[in-house]
CSV table of C-alpha atoms (C1' of nucleotides) in Angstrom, one decimal:
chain,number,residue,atom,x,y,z
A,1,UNK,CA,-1.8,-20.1,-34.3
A,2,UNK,CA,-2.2,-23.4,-32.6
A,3,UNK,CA,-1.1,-24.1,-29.1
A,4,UNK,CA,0.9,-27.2,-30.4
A,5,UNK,CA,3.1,-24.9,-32.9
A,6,UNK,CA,3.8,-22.3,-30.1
A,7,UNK,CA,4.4,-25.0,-27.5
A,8,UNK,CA,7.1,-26.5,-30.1
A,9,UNK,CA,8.4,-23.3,-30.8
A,10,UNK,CA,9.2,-21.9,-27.8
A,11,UNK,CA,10.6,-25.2,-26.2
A,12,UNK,CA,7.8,-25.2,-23.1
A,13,UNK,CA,5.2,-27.4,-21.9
A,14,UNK,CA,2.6,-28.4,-24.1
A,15,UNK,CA,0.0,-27.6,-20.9
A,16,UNK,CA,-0.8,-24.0,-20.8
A,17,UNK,CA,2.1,-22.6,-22.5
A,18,UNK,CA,0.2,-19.5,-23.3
A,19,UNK,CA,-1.5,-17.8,-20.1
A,20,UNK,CA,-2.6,-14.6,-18.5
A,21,UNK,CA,-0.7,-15.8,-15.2
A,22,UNK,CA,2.9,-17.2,-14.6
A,23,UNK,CA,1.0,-20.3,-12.8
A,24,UNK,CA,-1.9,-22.1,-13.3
A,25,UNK,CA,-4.2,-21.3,-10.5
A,26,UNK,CA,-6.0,-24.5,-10.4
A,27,UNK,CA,-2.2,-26.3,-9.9
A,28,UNK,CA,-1.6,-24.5,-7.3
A,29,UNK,CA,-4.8,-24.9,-5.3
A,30,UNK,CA,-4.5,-28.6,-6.3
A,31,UNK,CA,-1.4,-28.7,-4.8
A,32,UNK,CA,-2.6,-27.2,-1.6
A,33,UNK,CA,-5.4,-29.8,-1.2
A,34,UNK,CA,-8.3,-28.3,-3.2
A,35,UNK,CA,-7.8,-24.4,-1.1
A,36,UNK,CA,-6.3,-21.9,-2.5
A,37,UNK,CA,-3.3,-20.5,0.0
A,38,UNK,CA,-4.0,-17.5,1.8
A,39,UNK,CA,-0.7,-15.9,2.5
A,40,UNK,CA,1.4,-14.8,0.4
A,41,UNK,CA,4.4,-17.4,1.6
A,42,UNK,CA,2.6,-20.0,1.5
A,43,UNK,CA,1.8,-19.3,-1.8
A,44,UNK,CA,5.6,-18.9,-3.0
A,45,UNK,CA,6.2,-22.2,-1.5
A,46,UNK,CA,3.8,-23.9,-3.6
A,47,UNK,CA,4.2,-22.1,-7.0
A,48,UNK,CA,8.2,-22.5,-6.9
A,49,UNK,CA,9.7,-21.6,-9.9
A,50,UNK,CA,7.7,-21.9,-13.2
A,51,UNK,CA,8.4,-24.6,-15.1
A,52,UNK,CA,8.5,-22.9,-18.1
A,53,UNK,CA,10.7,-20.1,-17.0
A,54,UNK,CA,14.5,-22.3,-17.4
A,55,UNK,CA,13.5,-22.3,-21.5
A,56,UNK,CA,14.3,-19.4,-23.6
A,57,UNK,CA,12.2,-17.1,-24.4
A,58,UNK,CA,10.6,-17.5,-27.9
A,59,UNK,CA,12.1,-15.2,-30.4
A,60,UNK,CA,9.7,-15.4,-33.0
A,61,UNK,CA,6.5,-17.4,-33.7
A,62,UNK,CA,5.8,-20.0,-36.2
A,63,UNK,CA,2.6,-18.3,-37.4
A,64,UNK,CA,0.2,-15.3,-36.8
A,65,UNK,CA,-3.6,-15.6,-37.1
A,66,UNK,CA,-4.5,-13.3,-40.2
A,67,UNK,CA,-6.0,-10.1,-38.9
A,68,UNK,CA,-9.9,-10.4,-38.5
A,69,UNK,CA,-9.8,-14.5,-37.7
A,70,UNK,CA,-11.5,-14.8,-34.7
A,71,UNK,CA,-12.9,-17.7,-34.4
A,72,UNK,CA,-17.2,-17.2,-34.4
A,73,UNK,CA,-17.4,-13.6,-33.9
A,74,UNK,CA,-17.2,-10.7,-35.7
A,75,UNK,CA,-15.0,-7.7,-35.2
A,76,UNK,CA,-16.4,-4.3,-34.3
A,77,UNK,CA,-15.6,-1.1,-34.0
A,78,UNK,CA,-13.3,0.5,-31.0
A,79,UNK,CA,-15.6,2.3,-29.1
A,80,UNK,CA,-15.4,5.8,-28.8
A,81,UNK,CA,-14.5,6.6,-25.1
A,82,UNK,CA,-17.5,8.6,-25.1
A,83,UNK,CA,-19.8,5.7,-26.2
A,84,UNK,CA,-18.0,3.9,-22.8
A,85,UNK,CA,-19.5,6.3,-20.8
A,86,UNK,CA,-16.9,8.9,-20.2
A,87,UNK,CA,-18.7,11.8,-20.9
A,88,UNK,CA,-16.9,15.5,-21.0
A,89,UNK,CA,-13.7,14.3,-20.8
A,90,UNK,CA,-11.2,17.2,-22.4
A,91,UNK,CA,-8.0,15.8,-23.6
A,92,UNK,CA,-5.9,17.4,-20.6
A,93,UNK,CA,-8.3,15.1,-18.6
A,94,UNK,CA,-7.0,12.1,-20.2
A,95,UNK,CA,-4.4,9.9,-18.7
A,96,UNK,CA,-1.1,10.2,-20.0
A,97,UNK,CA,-0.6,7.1,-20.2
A,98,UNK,CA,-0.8,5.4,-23.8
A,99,UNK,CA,-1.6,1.8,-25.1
A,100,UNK,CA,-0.8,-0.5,-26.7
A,101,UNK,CA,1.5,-3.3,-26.9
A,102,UNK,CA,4.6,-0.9,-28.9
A,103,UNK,CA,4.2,1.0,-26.1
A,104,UNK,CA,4.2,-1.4,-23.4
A,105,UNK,CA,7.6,-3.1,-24.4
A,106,UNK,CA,8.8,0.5,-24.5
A,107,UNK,CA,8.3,1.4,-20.9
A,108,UNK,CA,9.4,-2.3,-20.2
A,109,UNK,CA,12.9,-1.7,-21.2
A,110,UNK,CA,12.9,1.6,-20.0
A,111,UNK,CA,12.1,-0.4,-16.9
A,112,UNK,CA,14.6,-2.5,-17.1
A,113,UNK,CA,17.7,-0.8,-19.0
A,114,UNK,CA,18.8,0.4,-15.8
A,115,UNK,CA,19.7,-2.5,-14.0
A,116,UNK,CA,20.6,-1.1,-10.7
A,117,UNK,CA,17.0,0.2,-10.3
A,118,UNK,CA,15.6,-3.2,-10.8
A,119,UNK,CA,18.2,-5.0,-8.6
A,120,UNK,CA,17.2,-2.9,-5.8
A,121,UNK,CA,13.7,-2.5,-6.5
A,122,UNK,CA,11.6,-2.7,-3.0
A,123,UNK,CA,7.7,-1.8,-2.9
A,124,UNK,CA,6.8,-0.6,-0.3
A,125,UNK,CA,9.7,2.1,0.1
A,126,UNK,CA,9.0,3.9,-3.3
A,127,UNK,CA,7.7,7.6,-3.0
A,128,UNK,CA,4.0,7.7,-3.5
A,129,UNK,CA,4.1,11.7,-4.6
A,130,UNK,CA,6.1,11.2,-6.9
A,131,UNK,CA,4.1,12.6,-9.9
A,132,UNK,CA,6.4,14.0,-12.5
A,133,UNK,CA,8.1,10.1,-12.6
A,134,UNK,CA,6.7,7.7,-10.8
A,135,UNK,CA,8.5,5.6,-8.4
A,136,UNK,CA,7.4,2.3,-10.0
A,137,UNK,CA,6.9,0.7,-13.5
A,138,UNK,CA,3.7,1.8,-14.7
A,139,UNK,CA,3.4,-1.7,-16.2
A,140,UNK,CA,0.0,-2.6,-14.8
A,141,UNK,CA,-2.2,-1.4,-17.5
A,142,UNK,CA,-0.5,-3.4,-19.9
A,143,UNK,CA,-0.4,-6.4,-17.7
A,144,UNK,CA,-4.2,-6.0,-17.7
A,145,UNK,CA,-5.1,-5.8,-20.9
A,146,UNK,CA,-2.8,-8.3,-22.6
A,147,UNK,CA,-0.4,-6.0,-24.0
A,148,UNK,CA,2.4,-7.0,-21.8
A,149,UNK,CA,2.6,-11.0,-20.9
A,150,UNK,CA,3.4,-11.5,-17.9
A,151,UNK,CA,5.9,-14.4,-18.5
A,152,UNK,CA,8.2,-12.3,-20.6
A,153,UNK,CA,8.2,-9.7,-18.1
A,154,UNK,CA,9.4,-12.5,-15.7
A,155,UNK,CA,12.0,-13.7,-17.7
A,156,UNK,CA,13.6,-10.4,-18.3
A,157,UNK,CA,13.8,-9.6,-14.6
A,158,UNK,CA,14.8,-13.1,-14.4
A,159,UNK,CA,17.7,-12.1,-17.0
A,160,UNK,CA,18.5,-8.7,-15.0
A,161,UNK,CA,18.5,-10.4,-12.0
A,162,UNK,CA,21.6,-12.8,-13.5
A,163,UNK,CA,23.6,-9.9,-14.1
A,164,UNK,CA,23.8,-8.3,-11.3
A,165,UNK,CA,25.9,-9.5,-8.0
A,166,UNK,CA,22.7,-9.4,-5.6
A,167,UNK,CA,19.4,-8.2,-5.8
A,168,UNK,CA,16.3,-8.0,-3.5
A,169,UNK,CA,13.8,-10.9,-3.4
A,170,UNK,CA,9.5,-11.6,-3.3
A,171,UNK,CA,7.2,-10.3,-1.5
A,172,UNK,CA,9.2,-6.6,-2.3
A,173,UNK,CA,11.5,-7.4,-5.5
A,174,UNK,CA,9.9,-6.7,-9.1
A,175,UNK,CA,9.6,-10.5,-9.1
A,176,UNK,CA,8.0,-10.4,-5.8
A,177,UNK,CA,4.7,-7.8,-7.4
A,178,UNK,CA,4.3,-10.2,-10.4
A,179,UNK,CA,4.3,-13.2,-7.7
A,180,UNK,CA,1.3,-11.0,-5.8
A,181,UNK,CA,-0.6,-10.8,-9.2
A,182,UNK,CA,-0.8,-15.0,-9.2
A,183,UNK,CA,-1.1,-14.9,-5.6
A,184,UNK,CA,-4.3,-12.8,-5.6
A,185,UNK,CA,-5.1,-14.4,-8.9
A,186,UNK,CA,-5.1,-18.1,-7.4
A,187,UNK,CA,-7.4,-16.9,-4.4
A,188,UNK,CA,-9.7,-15.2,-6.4
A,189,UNK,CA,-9.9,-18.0,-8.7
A,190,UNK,CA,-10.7,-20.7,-5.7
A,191,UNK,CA,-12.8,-18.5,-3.7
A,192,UNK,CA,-16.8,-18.5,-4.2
A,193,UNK,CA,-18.2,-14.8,-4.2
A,194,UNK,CA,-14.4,-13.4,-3.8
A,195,UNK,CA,-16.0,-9.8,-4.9
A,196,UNK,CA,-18.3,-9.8,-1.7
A,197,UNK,CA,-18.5,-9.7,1.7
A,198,UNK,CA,-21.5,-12.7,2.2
A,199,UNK,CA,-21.2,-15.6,1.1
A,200,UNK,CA,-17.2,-15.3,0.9
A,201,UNK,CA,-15.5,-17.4,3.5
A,202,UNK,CA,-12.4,-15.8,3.8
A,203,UNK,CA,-13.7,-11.8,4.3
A,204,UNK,CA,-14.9,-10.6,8.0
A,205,UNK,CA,-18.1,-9.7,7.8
A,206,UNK,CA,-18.2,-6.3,9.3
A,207,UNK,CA,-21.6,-4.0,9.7
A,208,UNK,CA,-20.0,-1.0,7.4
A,209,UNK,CA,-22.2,2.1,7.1
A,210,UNK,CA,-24.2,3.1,4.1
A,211,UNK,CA,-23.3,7.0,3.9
A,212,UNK,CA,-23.8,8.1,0.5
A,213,UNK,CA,-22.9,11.5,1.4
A,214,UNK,CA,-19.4,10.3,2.6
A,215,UNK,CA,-18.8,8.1,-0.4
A,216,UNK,CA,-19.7,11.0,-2.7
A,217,UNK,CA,-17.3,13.6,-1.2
A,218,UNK,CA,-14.1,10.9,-1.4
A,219,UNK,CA,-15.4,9.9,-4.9
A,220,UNK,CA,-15.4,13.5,-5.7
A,221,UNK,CA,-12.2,14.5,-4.1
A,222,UNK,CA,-14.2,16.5,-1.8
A,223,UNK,CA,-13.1,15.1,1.6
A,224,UNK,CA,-11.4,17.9,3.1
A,225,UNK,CA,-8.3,16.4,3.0
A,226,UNK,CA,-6.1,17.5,0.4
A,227,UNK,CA,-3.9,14.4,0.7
A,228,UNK,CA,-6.8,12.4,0.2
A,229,UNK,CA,-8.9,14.5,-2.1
A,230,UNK,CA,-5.4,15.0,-4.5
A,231,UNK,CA,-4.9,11.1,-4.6
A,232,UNK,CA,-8.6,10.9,-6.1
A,233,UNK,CA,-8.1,13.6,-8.7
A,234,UNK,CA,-5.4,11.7,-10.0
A,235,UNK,CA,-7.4,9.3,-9.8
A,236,UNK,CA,-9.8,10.6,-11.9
A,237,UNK,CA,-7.3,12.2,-14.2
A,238,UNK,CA,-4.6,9.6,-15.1
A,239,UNK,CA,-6.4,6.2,-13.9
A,240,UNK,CA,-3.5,5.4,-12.1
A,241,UNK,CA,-1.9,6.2,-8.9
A,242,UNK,CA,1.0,4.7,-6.7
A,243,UNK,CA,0.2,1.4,-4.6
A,244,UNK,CA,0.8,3.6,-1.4
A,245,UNK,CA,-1.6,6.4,-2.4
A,246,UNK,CA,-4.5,3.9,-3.3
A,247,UNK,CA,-3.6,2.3,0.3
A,248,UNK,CA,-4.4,5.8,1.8
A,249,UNK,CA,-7.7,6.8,0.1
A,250,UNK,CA,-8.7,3.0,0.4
A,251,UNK,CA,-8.3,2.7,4.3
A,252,UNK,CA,-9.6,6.7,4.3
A,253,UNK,CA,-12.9,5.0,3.2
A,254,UNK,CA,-13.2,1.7,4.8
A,255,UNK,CA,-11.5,0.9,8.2
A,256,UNK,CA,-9.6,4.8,8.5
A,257,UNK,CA,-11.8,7.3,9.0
A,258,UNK,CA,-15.7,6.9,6.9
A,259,UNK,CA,-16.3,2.8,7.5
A,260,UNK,CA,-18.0,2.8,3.8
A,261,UNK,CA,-18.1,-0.9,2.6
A,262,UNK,CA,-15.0,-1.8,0.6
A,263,UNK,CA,-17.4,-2.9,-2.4
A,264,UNK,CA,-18.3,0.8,-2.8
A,265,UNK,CA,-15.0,1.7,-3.2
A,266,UNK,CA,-13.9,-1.3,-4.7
A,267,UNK,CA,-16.8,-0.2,-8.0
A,268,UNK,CA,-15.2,3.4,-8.0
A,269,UNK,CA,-11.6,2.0,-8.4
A,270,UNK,CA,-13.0,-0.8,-10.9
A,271,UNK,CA,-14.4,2.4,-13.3
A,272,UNK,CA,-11.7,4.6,-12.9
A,273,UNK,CA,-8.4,2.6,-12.6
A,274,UNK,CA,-6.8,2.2,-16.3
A,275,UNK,CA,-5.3,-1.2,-14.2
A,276,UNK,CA,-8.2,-2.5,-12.5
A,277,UNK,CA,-8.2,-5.8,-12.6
A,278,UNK,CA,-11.3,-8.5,-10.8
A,279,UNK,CA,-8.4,-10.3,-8.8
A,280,UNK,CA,-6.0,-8.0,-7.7
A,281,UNK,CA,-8.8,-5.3,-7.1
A,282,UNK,CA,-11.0,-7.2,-4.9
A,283,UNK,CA,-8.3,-8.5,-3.3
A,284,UNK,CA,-6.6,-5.1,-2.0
A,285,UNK,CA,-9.4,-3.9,-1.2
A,286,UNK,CA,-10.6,-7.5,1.2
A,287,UNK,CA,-6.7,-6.4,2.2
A,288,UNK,CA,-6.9,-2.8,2.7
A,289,UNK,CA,-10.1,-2.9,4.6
A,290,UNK,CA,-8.7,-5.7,7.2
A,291,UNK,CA,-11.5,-8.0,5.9
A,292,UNK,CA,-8.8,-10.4,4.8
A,293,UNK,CA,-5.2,-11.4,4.0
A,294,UNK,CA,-4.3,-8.7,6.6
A,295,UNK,CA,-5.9,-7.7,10.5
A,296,UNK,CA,-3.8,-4.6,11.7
A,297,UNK,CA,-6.8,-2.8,11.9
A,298,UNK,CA,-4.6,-0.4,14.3
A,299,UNK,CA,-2.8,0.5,11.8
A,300,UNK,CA,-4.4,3.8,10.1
A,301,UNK,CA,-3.0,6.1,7.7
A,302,UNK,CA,-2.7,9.7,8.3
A,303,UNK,CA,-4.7,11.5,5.8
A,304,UNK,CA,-1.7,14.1,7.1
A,305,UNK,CA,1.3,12.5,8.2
A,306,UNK,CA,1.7,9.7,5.7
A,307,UNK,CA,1.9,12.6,2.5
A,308,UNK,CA,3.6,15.3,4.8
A,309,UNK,CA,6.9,12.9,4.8
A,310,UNK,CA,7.2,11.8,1.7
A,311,UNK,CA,6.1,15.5,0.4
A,312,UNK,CA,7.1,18.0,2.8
A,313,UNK,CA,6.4,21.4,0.7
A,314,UNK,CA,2.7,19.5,-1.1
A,315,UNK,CA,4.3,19.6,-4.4
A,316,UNK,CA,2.2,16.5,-5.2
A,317,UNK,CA,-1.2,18.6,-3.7
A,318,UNK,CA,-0.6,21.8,-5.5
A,319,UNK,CA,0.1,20.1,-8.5
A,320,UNK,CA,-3.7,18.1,-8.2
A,321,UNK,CA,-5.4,20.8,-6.2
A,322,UNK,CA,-4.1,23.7,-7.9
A,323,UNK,CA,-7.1,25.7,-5.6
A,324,UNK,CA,-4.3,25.2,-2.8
A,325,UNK,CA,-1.2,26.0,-4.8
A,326,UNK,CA,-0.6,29.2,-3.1
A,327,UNK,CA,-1.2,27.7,0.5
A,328,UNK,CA,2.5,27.3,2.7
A,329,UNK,CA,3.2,24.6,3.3
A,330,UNK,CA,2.8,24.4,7.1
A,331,UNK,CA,-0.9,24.3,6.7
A,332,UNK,CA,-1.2,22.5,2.9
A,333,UNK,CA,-2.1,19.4,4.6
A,334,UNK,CA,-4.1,20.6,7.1
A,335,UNK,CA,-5.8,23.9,5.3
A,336,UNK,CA,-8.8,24.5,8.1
A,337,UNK,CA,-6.0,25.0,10.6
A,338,UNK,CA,-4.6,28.3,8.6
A,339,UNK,CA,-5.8,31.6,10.4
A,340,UNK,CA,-8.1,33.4,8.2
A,341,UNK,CA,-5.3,36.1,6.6
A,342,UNK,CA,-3.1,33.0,5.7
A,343,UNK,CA,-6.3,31.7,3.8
A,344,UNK,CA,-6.9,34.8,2.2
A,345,UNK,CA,-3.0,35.8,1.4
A,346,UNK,CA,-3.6,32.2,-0.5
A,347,UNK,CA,-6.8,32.9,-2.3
A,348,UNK,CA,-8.4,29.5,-0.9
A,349,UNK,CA,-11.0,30.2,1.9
A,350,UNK,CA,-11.8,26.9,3.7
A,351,UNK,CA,-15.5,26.3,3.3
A,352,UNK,CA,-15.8,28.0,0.4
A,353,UNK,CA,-12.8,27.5,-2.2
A,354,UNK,CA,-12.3,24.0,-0.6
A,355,UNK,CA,-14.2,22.3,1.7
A,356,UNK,CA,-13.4,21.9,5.4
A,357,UNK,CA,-13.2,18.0,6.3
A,358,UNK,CA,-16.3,16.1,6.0
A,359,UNK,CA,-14.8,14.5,9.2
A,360,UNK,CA,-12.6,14.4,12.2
A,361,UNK,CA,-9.7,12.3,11.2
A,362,UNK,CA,-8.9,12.0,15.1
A,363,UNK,CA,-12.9,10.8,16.6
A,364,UNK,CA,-13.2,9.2,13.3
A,365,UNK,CA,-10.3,6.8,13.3
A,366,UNK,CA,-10.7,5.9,17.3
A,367,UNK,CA,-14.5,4.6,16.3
A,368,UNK,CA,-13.7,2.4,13.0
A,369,UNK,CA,-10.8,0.8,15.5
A,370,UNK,CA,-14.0,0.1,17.8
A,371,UNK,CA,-16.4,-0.8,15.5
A,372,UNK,CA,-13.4,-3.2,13.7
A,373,UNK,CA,-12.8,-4.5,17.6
A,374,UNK,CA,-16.2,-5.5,18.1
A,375,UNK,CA,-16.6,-6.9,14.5
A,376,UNK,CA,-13.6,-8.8,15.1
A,377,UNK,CA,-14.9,-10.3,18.4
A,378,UNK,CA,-18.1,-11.4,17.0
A,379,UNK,CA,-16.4,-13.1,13.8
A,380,UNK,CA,-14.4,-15.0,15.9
A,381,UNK,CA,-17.4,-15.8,18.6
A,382,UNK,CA,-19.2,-17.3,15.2
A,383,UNK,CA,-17.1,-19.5,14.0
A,384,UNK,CA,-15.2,-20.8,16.9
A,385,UNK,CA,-12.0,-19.5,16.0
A,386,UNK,CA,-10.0,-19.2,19.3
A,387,UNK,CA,-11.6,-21.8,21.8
A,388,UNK,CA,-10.5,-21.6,25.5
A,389,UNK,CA,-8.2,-24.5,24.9
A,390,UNK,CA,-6.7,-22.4,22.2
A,391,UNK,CA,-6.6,-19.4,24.2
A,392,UNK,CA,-4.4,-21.7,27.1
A,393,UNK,CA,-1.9,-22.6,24.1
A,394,UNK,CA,-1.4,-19.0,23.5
A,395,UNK,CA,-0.5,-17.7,27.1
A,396,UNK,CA,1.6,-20.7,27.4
A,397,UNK,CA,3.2,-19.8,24.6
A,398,UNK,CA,3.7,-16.5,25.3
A,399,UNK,CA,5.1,-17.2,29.0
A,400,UNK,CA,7.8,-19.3,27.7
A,401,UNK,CA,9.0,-16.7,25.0
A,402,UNK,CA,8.8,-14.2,27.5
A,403,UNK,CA,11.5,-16.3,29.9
A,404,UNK,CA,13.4,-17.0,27.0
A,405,UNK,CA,13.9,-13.3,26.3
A,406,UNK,CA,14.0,-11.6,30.0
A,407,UNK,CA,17.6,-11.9,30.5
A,408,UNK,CA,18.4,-9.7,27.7
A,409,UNK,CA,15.3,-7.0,28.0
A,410,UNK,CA,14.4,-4.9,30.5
A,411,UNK,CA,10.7,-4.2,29.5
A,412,UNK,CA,8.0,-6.8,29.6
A,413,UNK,CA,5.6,-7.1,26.7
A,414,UNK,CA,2.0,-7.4,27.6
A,415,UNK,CA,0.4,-10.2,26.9
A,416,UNK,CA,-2.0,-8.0,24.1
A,417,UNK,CA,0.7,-6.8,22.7
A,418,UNK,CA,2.2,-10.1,22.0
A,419,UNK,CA,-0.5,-11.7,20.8
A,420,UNK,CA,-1.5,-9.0,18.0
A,421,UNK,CA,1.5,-10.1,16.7
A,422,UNK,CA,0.9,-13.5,16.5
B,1,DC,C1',36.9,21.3,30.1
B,2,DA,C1',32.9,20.4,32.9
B,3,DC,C1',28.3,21.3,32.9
B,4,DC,C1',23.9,22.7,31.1
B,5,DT,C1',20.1,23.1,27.7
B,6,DA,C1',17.5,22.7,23.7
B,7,DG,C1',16.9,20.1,19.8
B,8,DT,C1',17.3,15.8,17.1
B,9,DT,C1',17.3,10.8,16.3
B,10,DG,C1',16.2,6.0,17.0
B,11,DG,C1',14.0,2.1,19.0
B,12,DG,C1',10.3,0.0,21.7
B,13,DA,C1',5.6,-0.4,23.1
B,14,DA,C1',0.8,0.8,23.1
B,15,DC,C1',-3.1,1.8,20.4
C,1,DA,C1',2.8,-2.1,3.6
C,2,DG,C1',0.7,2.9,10.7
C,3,DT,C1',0.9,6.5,14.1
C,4,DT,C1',1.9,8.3,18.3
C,5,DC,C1',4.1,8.6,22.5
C,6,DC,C1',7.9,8.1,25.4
C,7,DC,C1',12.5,7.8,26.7
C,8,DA,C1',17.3,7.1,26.1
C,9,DA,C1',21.1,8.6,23.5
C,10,DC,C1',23.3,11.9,21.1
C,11,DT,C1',24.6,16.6,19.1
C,12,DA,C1',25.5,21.6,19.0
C,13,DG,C1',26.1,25.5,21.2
C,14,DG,C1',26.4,28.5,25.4
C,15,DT,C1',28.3,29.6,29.9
DNA sequence: CACCTAGTTGGGAAC
DNA sequence: AGTTCCCAACTAGGT
């Protein structure tokens, strides 16, 4: 098909009107003076609505390509998924989630046929245990590998979102997580080594530690923390887990509890992800490991608390770690804590039927937030970031909000507090 | 009905 | 899109 004929067809702009992305990357970094935007609203204010996205959507297409023309090269076989490297593999080990561009328009207006859902739609308050059906679309495989266009999902949300009285809006709307997909799409595109820590200008370069060992027991689901180690075996099983669940094992690793670099995990999440995508990978994981985009590095999920309310009773744990099925549900997320008849009335013996935590989430946590702290300090001691002057502008700053606001609070912030926010 | 106590809920601040 | 601690406010039930 030629771009001219589908350009005609569908009524759109003869630039680009086929693409991977709702927005050119390169237009929007243009627009922002040659640097792509790094947060996210600043992003939405210079994408705007798509130009393309007032025209109706094509309904049919002028012509197809007859099967096998592609261009200079020849077709060859699908690979077998052991000849990709996925070796042992039984078919209850496969994810149960199935290709295909049929099947991708399916789940689409699964998605979408109840409009309610989608009108309300607000990531991050979906329930990451949800297993049996999951709190959000499922779409991303099919976004990744072309079988779902990315436009067209727009534009249906776009025609939901019409019919309905009011509806929720970017960064958490179903808009708003196609809008981070060209947001982390434009910043990987303008950002030289955006899959590294040196050499990329917008990471923190941070003196992670090199423990193989560590790596090995979260890669393996062997962390001692059946949160954590469930997460990973669905993981390993389906290829896809909820957003919240890959922010738990992903901080576990980096900034949480083992300070592994984020490229390590990054490569596990690139293999075993049926979604994994170069942009929005690396860029969740820069995010997730405070080396970019976001600097709460105080903020650390439980590897107990953040399941346990979601998941009271561990459904979600028993159902990935069957070895603690039988454990009650007072000690499922904390196993090592259950005295030694409750591990025996549950057949699961910490240290030998499931291993005791590789580390303390407590001592472990307190030293990444020091490590982070001192990482932090020297990043901005190397490139200048807050000078004294800037430092001035800050306390004034914070005085006069401060006076503004005593009349009508009792409590004074500190001056730490308030600037962690800022 | 006043008063007490234990338990729960919600918001703010520190980390 | 964090967790924990603390305290005020509130509830339920008992005396």
């Amino acid at each position: 098909m030629k771009v001219k004929d589908y350009a005609s067809t569908a009524g759109i702009e003869v630039f680009s009107p086929v693409s991977h992305t709702l927005f050119n990357p390169a237009d929007i970094i243009q627009k922002n003076g040659g640097k792509p935007p790094l947060t996210y609203q600043s992003f939405l204010k210079l994408a705007g609505q798509p130009l393309w996205a007032s025209s109706p959507l094509p309904v049919s297409l002028s012509s197809l390509p007859p099967v096998g023309d592609v261009g200079y090269f020849e077709i060859s076989e699908v690979p077998t998924v052991e000849e990709l490297g996925y070796k042992g593999y039984g078919q209850e080990e496969l994810s149960p989630f199935r290709g295909g561009e049929s099947e991708a328009l399916k789940k689409l207006r699964e998605s979408i046929s109840d409009k309610e859902w989608v009108a309300n739609f607000e990531k991050p308050k979906g329930d990451p245990s949800a297993y049996l059906k999951p709190a959000t679309t499922v779409l991303s495989p099919y976004l990744k590998f072309g079988c779902l266009s990315s436009r067209y999902f727009y534009q249906c949300l776009t025609d939901v979102y019409q019919n309905v009285k009011k509806h929720t809006s970017p960064p958490v709307s179903l808009v708003g997580q196609l809008l981070w997909r060209d947001f982390f799409y434009t910043v990987a595109f303008g950002t030289p080594n955006f899959d590294r820590m040196k050499g990329n200008r917008i990471c923190k370069q941070i003196p992670w530690s090199n423990d193989d060992e560590l790596l090995a027991a979260w890669r393996e689901a062997r962390t001692g923390y059946p949160w954590i180690d469930a997460i990973m075996v669905q993981l390993r099983k389906w290829g896809w887990m909820h957003h919240l669940a890959r922010h738990c094992v992903a901080c576990f690793l980096t900034r949480g509890d083992m300070f592994v670099h984020w490229e390590k995990g990054r490569d596990v999440f690139d293999r075993l992800l049926i979604d994994s995508d170069w942009a929005i990978n690396n860029g969740n994981w820069l995010w997730l490991s405070c080396s970019s985009f976001f600097y709460q590095y105080n903020r650390i999920y439980s590897p107990v608390s953040f399941g346990k309310k979601y998941d009271p009773n561990g459904n979600y744990i028993r159902h990935f770690l069957p070895v603690l099925k039988d454990m009650p549900k007072e000690y499922i997320y904390e196993p090592w804590t259950a005295p030694l008849t409750i591990q025996t009335r549950a057949k699961c013996i910490i240290g030998r039927d499931y291993p005791a935590p590789v580390v303390s989430h407590d001592s472990a946590s307190k030293e990444c937030k020091r490590k982070l702290g001192e990482a932090y300090a020297l990043n901005q001691k190397l490139n200048g970031q807050v000078s004294e002057d800037g430092l001035k502008n800050l306390r004034r700053k914070f005085e006069g909000e401060e006076n503004q606001e005593s009349g009508r609070r009792q409590k004074q912030k500190t001056l730490t507090g308030w600037l962690k926010d800022h």
